[in-house]
Coordinates of C-alpha atoms in Angstrom, one line a residue:
Chain A
M11 CA 0.0 0.0 0.0
N12 CA 1.1 3.5 -0.7
S13 CA 1.2 4.9 2.9
H14 CA 1.1 8.6 2.2
V15 CA -2.2 8.5 0.3
A16 CA -5.1 8.8 2.8
A17 CA -7.6 5.9 2.6
R18 CA -10.9 7.1 1.1
P19 CA -13.6 5.5 -1.0
P20 CA -12.9 5.6 -4.7
A21 CA -14.9 8.1 -6.8
V22 CA -16.2 5.3 -9.0
P23 CA -16.9 1.7 -7.9
A24 CA -13.8 -0.3 -8.3
G25 CA -15.5 -3.6 -9.1
P26 CA -18.2 -4.4 -11.6
I27 CA -21.5 -2.5 -11.2
E28 CA -23.9 -4.8 -9.3
R29 CA -27.0 -5.7 -11.2
P30 CA -29.6 -4.3 -11.6
I31 CA -28.0 -1.2 -13.2
D32 CA -29.8 2.0 -12.5
W33 CA -30.1 3.3 -16.1
D34 CA -31.6 6.6 -14.8
A35 CA -28.2 7.2 -13.2
L36 CA -26.4 6.7 -16.5
I37 CA -28.5 7.8 -19.4
E38 CA -30.5 11.1 -19.5
A39 CA -32.2 12.9 -22.3
D40 CA -29.3 15.1 -23.1
R41 CA -26.3 13.5 -21.4
V42 CA -24.7 10.1 -20.9
H43 CA -22.4 8.9 -18.2
G44 CA -18.8 8.3 -19.1
S45 CA -18.7 4.9 -17.4
L46 CA -20.9 3.5 -20.2
Y47 CA -17.8 3.4 -22.4
T48 CA -15.3 2.1 -19.8
D49 CA -17.0 -0.3 -17.4
P50 CA -16.2 -3.9 -18.3
A51 CA -19.4 -5.1 -16.6
I52 CA -21.5 -2.9 -18.9
Y53 CA -19.5 -4.2 -21.9
A54 CA -20.1 -7.8 -20.7
L55 CA -23.8 -7.0 -20.5
E56 CA -23.8 -5.5 -24.0
L57 CA -22.4 -8.7 -25.3
E58 CA -25.3 -10.6 -23.8
R59 CA -28.1 -8.1 -24.6
I60 CA -27.0 -6.5 -27.8
W61 CA -24.4 -8.6 -29.7
R62 CA -25.7 -12.1 -28.7
R63 CA -29.4 -11.2 -28.8
T64 CA -30.3 -8.7 -31.5
W65 CA -29.7 -8.8 -35.2
V66 CA -26.1 -8.1 -36.2
Y67 CA -24.8 -7.6 -39.7
V68 CA -22.3 -10.3 -40.7
G69 CA -21.5 -10.1 -44.4
H70 CA -22.8 -10.1 -47.9
E71 CA -23.8 -13.1 -50.0
S72 CA -21.5 -12.0 -52.8
E73 CA -18.5 -12.8 -50.6
V74 CA -19.4 -16.5 -50.9
P75 CA -20.6 -16.8 -54.5
K76 CA -20.6 -20.6 -54.9
P77 CA -21.7 -23.6 -52.9
F78 CA -19.1 -24.5 -50.2
D79 CA -17.4 -21.0 -50.4
Y80 CA -16.7 -19.7 -46.9
V81 CA -15.3 -16.6 -45.3
M82 CA -14.4 -15.9 -41.7
K83 CA -16.7 -13.3 -40.1
S84 CA -17.8 -12.4 -36.7
V85 CA -20.8 -11.7 -34.6
G86 CA -19.6 -9.2 -32.0
P87 CA -16.2 -10.4 -30.8
E88 CA -16.9 -14.0 -31.7
P89 CA -15.6 -15.5 -34.9
V90 CA -18.0 -17.4 -37.2
L91 CA -17.7 -19.0 -40.6
M92 CA -20.1 -17.7 -43.2
I93 CA -20.7 -20.6 -45.6
R94 CA -22.8 -21.1 -48.7
G95 CA -24.3 -24.6 -48.4
R96 CA -24.9 -27.2 -51.0
D97 CA -28.4 -25.9 -51.3
G98 CA -27.2 -22.3 -52.0
K99 CA -28.3 -21.0 -48.7
V100 CA -25.9 -19.0 -46.6
G101 CA -25.4 -20.2 -43.0
L102 CA -23.2 -19.3 -40.1
L103 CA -21.2 -21.8 -38.0
H104 CA -19.2 -21.2 -34.8
N105 CA -15.5 -21.9 -35.5
R106 CA -15.2 -24.2 -32.5
C107 CA -14.8 -27.9 -32.3
P108 CA -17.5 -29.4 -29.9
H109 CA -14.9 -31.8 -28.6
R110 CA -12.1 -29.7 -26.9
G111 CA -13.0 -26.3 -28.3
N112 CA -10.2 -25.7 -30.8
H113 CA -10.9 -23.9 -34.1
V114 CA -11.7 -26.0 -37.1
C115 CA -10.7 -23.4 -39.7
V116 CA -7.7 -21.0 -39.7
S117 CA -7.8 -19.6 -43.3
E118 CA -9.7 -16.4 -43.8
R119 CA -11.6 -17.6 -46.9
G120 CA -11.8 -20.6 -49.2
T121 CA -14.0 -23.4 -50.5
A122 CA -14.5 -26.5 -48.3
R123 CA -16.9 -29.3 -48.2
S124 CA -15.7 -30.2 -44.7
F125 CA -13.7 -28.8 -41.8
T126 CA -11.4 -30.9 -39.7
C127 CA -10.3 -30.0 -36.2
P128 CA -6.5 -30.3 -36.1
Y129 CA -6.4 -31.5 -32.5
H130 CA -8.1 -34.9 -32.7
G131 CA -9.3 -35.0 -36.3
W132 CA -13.1 -34.6 -35.8
T133 CA -14.5 -33.7 -39.1
F134 CA -17.7 -31.7 -39.9
N135 CA -19.8 -31.1 -43.0
A136 CA -20.3 -27.6 -44.4
D137 CA -23.6 -27.5 -42.7
G138 CA -21.9 -28.2 -39.4
S139 CA -23.1 -31.7 -38.9
M140 CA -20.7 -34.4 -37.7
R141 CA -19.0 -36.3 -40.5
G142 CA -16.7 -38.5 -38.5
M143 CA -14.3 -38.9 -35.7
P144 CA -11.1 -41.0 -35.7
F145 CA -11.1 -44.3 -33.8
P146 CA -14.9 -44.4 -33.7
S147 CA -15.1 -47.4 -31.5
G148 CA -14.5 -45.1 -28.6
Y149 CA -17.8 -43.4 -29.3
E150 CA -20.0 -46.4 -29.4
G151 CA -23.6 -45.5 -28.5
V152 CA -22.8 -41.8 -28.5
D153 CA -25.4 -39.6 -30.2
R154 CA -23.5 -37.8 -33.0
E155 CA -26.4 -35.5 -33.8
G156 CA -25.5 -33.3 -30.8
L157 CA -21.8 -33.2 -31.7
G158 CA -21.8 -30.9 -34.7
L159 CA -20.4 -27.4 -35.0
G160 CA -22.6 -24.8 -33.3
R161 CA -24.9 -23.1 -35.8
V162 CA -25.9 -19.5 -35.3
A163 CA -29.5 -19.6 -34.3
R164 CA -31.0 -17.2 -36.9
V165 CA -29.5 -16.2 -40.2
E166 CA -31.4 -14.1 -42.7
A167 CA -30.5 -11.9 -45.7
Y168 CA -32.1 -8.8 -47.0
R169 CA -31.0 -8.0 -50.6
G170 CA -27.8 -9.9 -50.1
F171 CA -26.9 -8.4 -46.7
V172 CA -26.6 -11.2 -44.2
F173 CA -27.7 -10.6 -40.6
A174 CA -27.5 -13.0 -37.7
S175 CA -29.0 -13.3 -34.3
M176 CA -27.5 -15.7 -31.8
A177 CA -30.9 -15.8 -29.9
A178 CA -33.5 -18.3 -31.2
E179 CA -36.3 -16.0 -30.2
G180 CA -36.9 -12.3 -30.6
P181 CA -38.1 -9.8 -33.1
S182 CA -37.7 -10.8 -36.8
L183 CA -35.1 -9.3 -39.1
D184 CA -37.9 -7.5 -40.8
E185 CA -39.0 -5.9 -37.5
H186 CA -35.4 -5.1 -36.6
L187 CA -34.6 -3.4 -39.9
G188 CA -37.8 -1.4 -40.1
A189 CA -37.1 1.8 -41.9
A190 CA -33.5 0.6 -42.6
K191 CA -35.0 -1.7 -45.3
G192 CA -36.0 1.2 -47.4
I193 CA -32.5 2.7 -47.0
I194 CA -30.9 -0.6 -48.1
D195 CA -33.2 -0.5 -51.1
E196 CA -31.9 3.0 -51.8
V197 CA -28.3 1.8 -51.7
C198 CA -29.1 -1.0 -54.1
R199 CA -30.9 1.1 -56.7
N200 CA -27.6 2.9 -57.4
S201 CA -26.6 -0.3 -59.1
P202 CA -27.8 -0.7 -62.7
T203 CA -28.6 -4.3 -61.8
G204 CA -30.1 -3.4 -58.4
E205 CA -27.4 -5.5 -56.8
V206 CA -24.5 -4.5 -54.6
E207 CA -21.5 -6.8 -54.2
L208 CA -18.5 -6.9 -52.0
T209 CA -15.7 -8.3 -54.0
C210 CA -12.5 -6.5 -53.2
G211 CA -11.5 -7.6 -49.7
F212 CA -11.5 -5.6 -46.4
L213 CA -9.3 -3.2 -44.6
K214 CA -9.2 -3.8 -40.9
H215 CA -8.7 -0.7 -38.8
K216 CA -8.3 -1.0 -35.1
V217 CA -8.8 1.7 -32.5
K218 CA -8.4 2.0 -28.8
A219 CA -12.0 3.0 -28.2
N220 CA -15.3 1.7 -27.2
W221 CA -17.5 0.5 -30.1
K222 CA -20.3 3.0 -29.2
F223 CA -18.0 6.0 -29.9
V224 CA -17.5 4.6 -33.4
V225 CA -21.2 4.0 -33.9
E226 CA -22.0 7.5 -32.7
N227 CA -19.4 9.1 -34.9
E228 CA -20.7 7.5 -38.1
T229 CA -23.8 9.8 -38.2
D230 CA -22.4 12.7 -36.3
G231 CA -22.7 15.5 -38.8
Y232 CA -21.1 18.0 -36.5
H233 CA -17.5 16.8 -36.7
P234 CA -16.6 16.5 -40.5
G235 CA -15.9 20.2 -41.0
F236 CA -13.4 20.2 -38.2
V237 CA -11.9 16.7 -38.1
H238 CA -11.5 16.5 -41.8
S239 CA -10.7 20.1 -42.6
S240 CA -7.1 19.2 -43.6
I241 CA -8.1 17.0 -46.5
F242 CA -11.1 19.1 -47.6
Q243 CA -8.8 22.1 -47.8
V244 CA -6.2 20.5 -50.0
S245 CA -8.5 18.4 -52.1
G246 CA -10.9 21.2 -53.0
S247 CA -13.8 19.0 -51.8
R248 CA -17.3 20.4 -51.4
I249 CA -18.1 18.1 -48.5
T250 CA -18.0 20.8 -45.8
E251 CA -21.1 22.5 -47.5
L252 CA -23.0 19.3 -46.6
Y253 CA -22.1 19.5 -42.9
G254 CA -22.2 23.2 -42.3
D255 CA -24.5 25.4 -40.3
K256 CA -26.4 26.4 -43.4
S257 CA -26.7 22.9 -44.8
L258 CA -30.2 21.6 -45.7
S259 CA -29.0 18.1 -44.8
L260 CA -30.8 16.3 -42.0
A261 CA -29.8 14.1 -39.1
R262 CA -32.6 11.5 -38.8
Y263 CA -33.4 8.9 -36.2
L264 CA -35.1 6.0 -38.0
G265 CA -36.0 3.9 -34.9
N266 CA -34.5 0.7 -33.6
G267 CA -31.1 2.5 -33.2
H268 CA -30.8 3.1 -36.9
T269 CA -29.7 6.6 -37.9
E270 CA -28.8 8.5 -41.0
I271 CA -27.5 11.8 -42.3
D272 CA -29.8 12.6 -45.2
L273 CA -27.7 14.6 -47.7
R274 CA -30.3 14.5 -50.4
P275 CA -31.7 18.0 -49.8
E276 CA -28.3 19.4 -50.6
F277 CA -27.7 17.1 -53.6
R278 CA -31.2 18.0 -54.9
K279 CA -30.4 21.7 -54.6
R280 CA -27.3 21.1 -56.7
A281 CA -29.4 19.0 -59.1
E282 CA -26.2 17.6 -60.6
P283 CA -26.2 13.8 -61.2
L284 CA -23.2 12.1 -59.5
S285 CA -22.4 15.3 -57.5
W286 CA -22.8 13.0 -54.4
F287 CA -19.8 11.1 -55.7
G288 CA -17.8 14.2 -56.5
T289 CA -17.9 13.6 -60.3
T290 CA -20.0 14.1 -63.4
P291 CA -21.8 11.9 -65.9
A292 CA -19.3 12.8 -68.6
R293 CA -16.6 11.0 -66.5
L294 CA -18.6 7.8 -66.0
P295 CA -20.4 7.4 -69.4
D296 CA -20.7 3.6 -69.1
Y297 CA -22.3 3.7 -65.7
V298 CA -24.7 6.5 -66.8
A299 CA -25.7 4.5 -69.9
R300 CA -26.4 1.4 -67.8
M301 CA -28.4 3.4 -65.3
N302 CA -30.5 5.0 -68.0
E303 CA -31.1 1.6 -69.6
A304 CA -32.1 0.1 -66.3
Y305 CA -34.4 2.8 -64.9
G306 CA -35.2 5.2 -67.8
E307 CA -33.6 8.6 -68.0
D308 CA -35.8 10.5 -65.6
K309 CA -35.6 7.9 -62.8
A310 CA -31.9 7.3 -63.4
R311 CA -31.2 11.0 -63.1
E312 CA -33.2 11.2 -59.9
I313 CA -31.2 8.3 -58.4
M314 CA -27.9 9.7 -59.6
I315 CA -28.7 13.0 -58.0
D316 CA -29.7 11.5 -54.6
G317 CA -26.8 9.1 -54.5
V318 CA -26.1 6.4 -51.9
P319 CA -27.3 7.1 -48.3
H320 CA -25.2 7.7 -45.3
V321 CA -26.8 5.3 -42.8
M322 CA -25.8 3.5 -39.6
I323 CA -27.8 0.3 -39.2
Y324 CA -27.6 -0.5 -35.5
P325 CA -25.5 -1.9 -34.1
N326 CA -22.7 -2.5 -36.6
L327 CA -23.5 -1.8 -40.3
F328 CA -22.5 1.5 -41.6
I329 CA -22.9 2.5 -45.3
A330 CA -21.3 5.8 -46.1
E331 CA -22.0 6.6 -49.7
I332 CA -19.2 4.7 -51.3
Q333 CA -18.1 2.4 -48.5
L334 CA -19.4 -0.3 -46.2
F335 CA -18.2 -0.7 -42.7
S336 CA -18.8 -3.5 -40.2
I337 CA -18.0 -2.5 -36.7
Q338 CA -16.7 -5.2 -34.4
P339 CA -16.2 -4.8 -30.7
L340 CA -13.2 -6.7 -29.3
A341 CA -13.1 -5.4 -25.7
V342 CA -14.5 -2.5 -23.8
D343 CA -11.8 -0.2 -25.3
Q344 CA -10.9 -2.0 -28.5
T345 CA -12.9 -1.9 -31.7
V346 CA -12.2 -2.9 -35.3
Q347 CA -13.8 -1.4 -38.3
H348 CA -13.8 -3.7 -41.3
V349 CA -14.3 -1.6 -44.4
T350 CA -14.6 -2.2 -48.1
A351 CA -15.8 -0.4 -51.2
L352 CA -19.3 -0.8 -52.3
Q353 CA -19.4 -2.4 -55.8
F354 CA -22.4 -2.1 -58.1
K355 CA -22.9 -5.3 -60.0
G356 CA -22.5 -4.7 -63.7
A357 CA -20.8 -1.2 -63.4
P358 CA -17.0 -1.7 -63.8
D359 CA -16.2 2.0 -64.5
I360 CA -17.8 3.4 -61.3
N361 CA -16.6 0.4 -59.3
R362 CA -13.0 1.2 -60.1
R363 CA -13.5 4.7 -58.8
L364 CA -15.4 3.4 -55.8
R365 CA -12.4 1.3 -54.9
Q366 CA -9.9 4.1 -55.5
Q367 CA -11.8 6.6 -53.4
T368 CA -12.3 4.1 -50.7
M369 CA -8.6 3.3 -50.4
G370 CA -7.9 7.0 -50.3
S371 CA -10.3 7.8 -47.5
V372 CA -10.6 4.9 -45.1
G373 CA -8.5 2.3 -43.3
P374 CA -5.4 2.9 -41.1
A375 CA -3.8 5.4 -43.6
G376 CA -7.0 6.9 -44.9
F377 CA -7.3 10.7 -45.5
L378 CA -10.5 10.6 -43.4
L379 CA -10.6 7.6 -41.1
A380 CA -7.2 8.0 -39.5
D381 CA -8.3 11.3 -38.2
D382 CA -11.6 10.0 -37.0
A383 CA -9.7 7.3 -35.1
V384 CA -7.7 9.7 -33.0
M385 CA -11.0 11.4 -32.1
Y386 CA -12.5 8.2 -30.8
E387 CA -9.2 7.4 -29.0
G388 CA -9.2 10.9 -27.5
T389 CA -12.8 10.5 -26.2
Q390 CA -11.9 7.1 -24.8
I391 CA -9.1 8.6 -22.7
G392 CA -11.4 11.4 -21.7
V393 CA -14.2 9.3 -20.3
G394 CA -11.7 7.6 -18.1
L395 CA -11.1 10.9 -16.3
S396 CA -13.1 11.9 -13.4
N397 CA -14.4 15.4 -14.0
P398 CA -16.9 16.0 -15.6
E399 CA -18.3 12.5 -15.5
W400 CA -20.9 13.1 -18.1
L401 CA -20.9 13.7 -21.9
Y402 CA -23.3 16.3 -23.2
I403 CA -25.4 15.2 -26.2
G404 CA -28.0 18.0 -26.2
R405 CA -27.1 19.8 -29.5
G406 CA -30.2 20.8 -31.4
R407 CA -32.7 19.3 -29.0
H408 CA -34.8 22.5 -29.0
R409 CA -35.2 22.3 -32.8
E410 CA -35.8 18.6 -33.2
R411 CA -39.0 17.8 -35.1
Q412 CA -40.9 15.0 -36.8
D413 CA -40.6 14.7 -40.6
E414 CA -43.5 13.7 -42.9
Q415 CA -42.9 10.1 -42.2
G416 CA -42.9 10.6 -38.4
Y417 CA -39.1 10.2 -37.9
L418 CA -37.3 12.5 -35.7
V419 CA -35.1 14.9 -37.6
G420 CA -32.7 17.7 -36.7
C421 CA -30.2 19.8 -38.6
A422 CA -27.2 17.8 -40.1
T423 CA -25.0 18.9 -37.2
D424 CA -27.5 18.1 -34.5
E425 CA -27.2 15.2 -32.0
T426 CA -30.6 13.8 -32.9
T427 CA -28.9 10.6 -34.1
T428 CA -26.8 10.2 -30.9
R429 CA -29.8 10.7 -28.7
G430 CA -31.8 8.2 -30.7
I431 CA -29.0 5.6 -30.4
W432 CA -29.0 6.0 -26.6
R433 CA -32.8 5.7 -26.2
H434 CA -32.6 2.4 -28.2
Y435 CA -29.5 1.2 -26.3
R436 CA -31.4 1.7 -23.1
S437 CA -34.4 -0.2 -24.3
L438 CA -32.1 -3.1 -25.3
M439 CA -30.1 -3.1 -22.1
E440 CA -33.2 -2.8 -19.8
A441 CA -34.8 -5.9 -21.4
A442 CA -34.0 -8.6 -19.0
Chain B
M5 CA 27.2 -15.0 -59.0
P6 CA 30.0 -13.0 -57.3
V7 CA 29.3 -9.4 -56.7
G8 CA 31.6 -7.3 -58.9
T9 CA 32.9 -3.9 -58.0
Q10 CA 30.4 -2.2 -60.2
D11 CA 27.5 -4.0 -58.4
F12 CA 29.0 -3.1 -55.1
A13 CA 29.0 0.6 -56.1
L14 CA 25.4 0.3 -57.2
L15 CA 24.4 -1.4 -53.9
Q16 CA 26.1 1.5 -52.1
D17 CA 24.2 4.1 -54.1
V18 CA 20.9 2.3 -53.6
G19 CA 21.6 1.8 -49.9
Q20 CA 22.3 5.5 -49.4
F21 CA 19.1 6.4 -51.2
I22 CA 17.0 4.1 -49.1
Y23 CA 18.7 5.3 -45.8
R24 CA 18.0 8.9 -46.8
E25 CA 14.4 8.1 -47.7
A26 CA 14.0 6.5 -44.3
R27 CA 15.5 9.5 -42.5
L28 CA 13.3 12.0 -44.3
Q29 CA 10.3 9.9 -43.3
D30 CA 11.3 9.6 -39.7
E31 CA 11.9 13.3 -39.5
H32 CA 8.6 14.2 -41.3
R33 CA 10.5 16.2 -44.0
Y34 CA 7.5 15.9 -46.3
A35 CA 8.6 18.1 -49.2
D36 CA 12.0 16.6 -49.3
W37 CA 10.5 13.2 -49.3
E38 CA 8.0 14.0 -52.0
A39 CA 10.9 15.2 -54.2
L40 CA 12.2 11.6 -54.2
W41 CA 9.3 10.5 -56.3
A42 CA 9.3 10.0 -60.1
D43 CA 6.4 11.6 -62.0
D44 CA 4.9 8.2 -62.5
G45 CA 5.6 7.0 -58.9
I46 CA 3.3 4.5 -57.2
Y47 CA 3.3 4.2 -53.4
W48 CA 1.7 0.9 -52.4
V49 CA 1.0 -0.7 -49.0
P50 CA -1.0 -3.9 -49.7
A51 CA -3.5 -5.3 -47.2
N52 CA -4.2 -9.0 -46.6
G53 CA -0.9 -10.5 -47.7
D54 CA 1.9 -9.9 -50.1
G55 CA -0.2 -8.0 -52.5
G56 CA -2.6 -9.2 -55.1
N57 CA -4.0 -6.9 -57.8
P58 CA -4.2 -3.4 -56.3
E59 CA -6.5 -2.4 -59.1
M60 CA -9.1 -4.9 -57.9
E61 CA -8.4 -5.4 -54.2
M62 CA -8.3 -3.1 -51.2
S63 CA -4.9 -1.9 -50.2
I64 CA -4.0 0.1 -47.1
L65 CA -2.5 2.7 -49.4
Y66 CA -2.3 2.8 -53.2
D67 CA -1.3 6.3 -54.2
N68 CA -0.4 7.5 -57.7
R69 CA 1.8 10.5 -57.9
S70 CA -1.0 13.0 -57.6
R71 CA -2.3 11.3 -54.5
I72 CA 1.1 11.2 -53.0
G73 CA 1.1 14.9 -53.4
L74 CA -2.3 15.2 -51.8
R75 CA -1.1 13.1 -48.9
V76 CA 1.9 15.3 -48.4
R77 CA -0.2 18.5 -48.6
Q78 CA -2.7 17.1 -46.1
L79 CA 0.2 16.4 -43.6
M80 CA 1.5 19.9 -44.2
T81 CA -1.8 21.6 -43.2
G82 CA -0.9 20.9 -39.6
R83 CA -4.4 19.7 -39.1
R84 CA -3.9 16.1 -40.1
Y85 CA -4.9 15.1 -36.6
S86 CA -3.7 11.6 -36.8
Q87 CA -0.2 13.2 -37.0
T88 CA -0.8 16.1 -34.6
P89 CA 1.4 15.8 -32.7
K90 CA 3.5 13.9 -35.1
S91 CA 4.5 10.3 -34.2
R92 CA 8.1 10.1 -33.0
L93 CA 9.7 7.6 -35.4
R94 CA 12.9 5.7 -36.0
R95 CA 13.3 2.9 -38.4
L96 CA 16.0 0.5 -39.1
I97 CA 16.6 -0.6 -42.6
S98 CA 18.5 -3.8 -43.3
N99 CA 19.0 -6.7 -45.7
I100 CA 19.3 -4.4 -48.7
E101 CA 19.7 -6.3 -52.0
I102 CA 19.7 -5.4 -55.6
L103 CA 17.2 -7.7 -57.2
E104 CA 17.3 -6.6 -60.8
T105 CA 18.7 -4.0 -63.1
A106 CA 17.4 -3.0 -66.4
G107 CA 18.4 0.0 -68.3
D108 CA 18.1 3.0 -66.0
T109 CA 16.0 1.2 -63.4
V110 CA 17.0 -0.8 -60.4
T111 CA 14.8 -3.1 -58.4
A112 CA 15.9 -3.4 -54.8
G113 CA 14.5 -4.9 -51.6
C114 CA 15.1 -4.5 -47.9
N115 CA 13.6 -5.1 -44.5
A116 CA 12.3 -2.2 -42.3
F117 CA 11.6 -2.2 -38.6
I118 CA 9.8 0.9 -37.4
Y119 CA 9.4 2.1 -33.8
E120 CA 6.5 4.6 -33.4
S121 CA 5.7 6.5 -30.3
N122 CA 2.6 8.7 -30.1
I123 CA -0.2 9.7 -27.7
K124 CA -1.7 6.2 -28.0
G125 CA 1.5 4.5 -26.9
E126 CA 4.1 2.5 -28.7
T127 CA 3.6 0.6 -31.9
L128 CA 6.1 -1.6 -33.7
W129 CA 5.9 -2.1 -37.4
A130 CA 7.9 -4.6 -39.5
A131 CA 7.9 -4.6 -43.2
R132 CA 9.4 -5.8 -46.4
N133 CA 10.0 -2.9 -48.8
D134 CA 10.4 -3.3 -52.5
Y135 CA 11.7 -0.4 -54.6
V136 CA 11.8 0.3 -58.2
L137 CA 14.3 3.2 -58.7
R138 CA 15.0 5.1 -61.8
R139 CA 18.3 6.9 -62.3
E140 CA 17.7 10.5 -63.3
A141 CA 20.2 13.3 -63.9
D142 CA 20.5 14.2 -60.2
G143 CA 20.0 10.8 -58.7
F144 CA 17.4 8.1 -58.1
R145 CA 13.7 8.6 -58.1
M146 CA 11.1 6.2 -56.8
V147 CA 8.9 4.7 -59.5
L148 CA 7.5 2.2 -57.0
K149 CA 7.7 1.7 -53.3
K150 CA 5.8 -1.2 -52.0
V151 CA 5.6 -1.8 -48.3
V152 CA 4.4 -5.2 -47.2
L153 CA 3.7 -5.0 -43.5
V154 CA 4.2 -8.4 -41.8
N155 CA 0.9 -8.1 -40.0
N156 CA -1.1 -6.5 -42.8
A157 CA -3.8 -9.2 -42.6
E158 CA -4.6 -8.3 -39.0
P159 CA -6.5 -5.3 -37.8
L160 CA -4.0 -2.4 -37.6
Y161 CA -3.9 0.9 -35.7
N162 CA -3.5 4.1 -37.5
L163 CA -0.7 4.3 -40.0
A164 CA -0.8 8.0 -40.8
F165 CA 2.9 8.6 -40.9
L166 CA 4.9 8.0 -44.1
V167 CA 5.7 4.3 -44.0

C-alpha cells in the first residue's frame, strides 16, 4: 500500500457494477455517463443483450458466391464461418470444435466441403453436422447429432446483406430493420442491376476506443468540417457544404437504433447527377448509360442526384455513400472497423473509382478515417477521467421535429442521431 | 554469381538512397520526401498479404503520384490530426539487396523495422520494402515503393505517418 495517500472510498466503484443497473443514473435525455464506455461489466452485459441477442450484420452473400465457399466473419467479438451450403443458402457456424474447443478453420476464406479439427481429427460437413471422428469405437452408442459445430440460431439476408441473431427467439429481421430496409433499397438502386456486391476484400482498422464511440461518430454530422478540414482544404472537396451550419441536410433517427445523415436536400439543390460522388456523368459514361437503360432517363437522373445514403444500421453496419463498414467490438476499449468499397454489380467503371476513393479515404492510412480514429481514441481517454463524469449530447434538442414520415429529424449537425441511439440502447439493455 | 565492384557501387548508391528516404520519413520532412518520387511514382501498401492486384483489391495505401502529393499536402496543413502531434519515429533498414537492373531502373528490396511513439503509446511495425528506382540526372527517383507489413492481414492501428 502507498502509505502517504489517505484511505478514502474511490470516486467510482472499483468492481463491476452490481445488477440491476440504475439506467436513470447513467442515461439522461441530453447526457450520458462516461462509465458506459469504460465499465467492463457494462460491456459484458452489452455482449449478452445486444451482440448475442439482436440482429447483427455479418457479411454479404456476394462474398461467398458458390456452394461451399466460406469466409471468416464475426458476430460481435466472436468469430463465425459464413458458408454457402450445397443448397445455395448462406449459413453461419461457430468456429469451435465441440470436442475440446479448438478452431476448425484458420484460413480467412476458401472453399471447403468439410472442416477438420487439427487437434483430434473430428470432421464436420459444411452444414456443421458431424462427418466422423477417428477411432470411432471409442464413441459407441454416442449420439453424433449433438456433436456438430454450433450453428448461429438465426441467419437471414435482405437484398444480399446477411444478418444474424444468436438468440433463437426475438423480433424478426424484418421488424429489426424497419425503416432501414428502405435505406438498403436506396443503396441497391444505385446499381444498374439493383445489386450490390462486396468483392475487393476488407481493410481492418483497429482503434483503442469503445464501439459506441465509433457508432455515434458515423452519423455525427457536427465533426466533419473540423476533423476533416485538412483533407477538404487540400482536395478542393465540397463536402463541408453538406455539414455546415447552413446545410439543408438532416440528421434523422429511423427507430431501432438506426440513424442517417440525409444529404439529399443538398444534392437535390445542386441538381447535378453524380455530385454525391464528386464527379460528373461525362466521366462515367458507361455507368450512366447502364443506369438509363435500367431505370429510364428520368428515374436514373433522380437516383444519380440522390446518390447512396449515409446510414448506420444498428449496431454495426455503416454504409457511407461509397463504403461499407462492419463494426466489431473486441473489448470495452478496443474496436475494429472492417471496411470495403461498395461495388455495383454490372458497373465496372464506377466500381474502379469506388475502390480508389475508398482506399484513399478509409482504413489505417485513410485521409478521413485515420483522423476519426484519433478522435475516438481521445474520447476514450477522456471518459476515463473523473471530471466532468458526463458527456453532453443535447445539441439541437430544441429544434428537433418530426418529418413527414414521423421520424425525428434535426439539422445535419445536431445530435438527434446520438440521442436516438442512446434511447434504443437503453431499451435493449433494460430488457431482462 | 560473385558481386563485382560495379555492383557493389550500385548497392552502395541504392543503400544510401534508401537510408536517406528512411530518415526523411522519420523526420517528417514531407517536401524533401515528395521530391524523391518520379512523376509516375506509385506508393503501395497492400492489405491482406503480399499484394494481389491493387486495381481490384483493397490496399491500405495505393497512391499514384497525384495522390502522393495530396497526402503530403494534407500532412503539411498541420491539421492532419492523426499526425498532430506527429508520431516520433525511428526505423532500421537492413538486408538491402539489388534484385534486378534493367536500363536506368534498379529493383531493390530491404527489411524495415519501425518504432513509433505517439499519444496512443508505442507501436512496432515490421515490413518488407520493394523499390523500383530510376536513375535521373541528379540521382534516383522512386517509381514504385511497395511496403508489405508483416501483420497486414490483422487489424491495424492508424498508419498515418509516411511508412
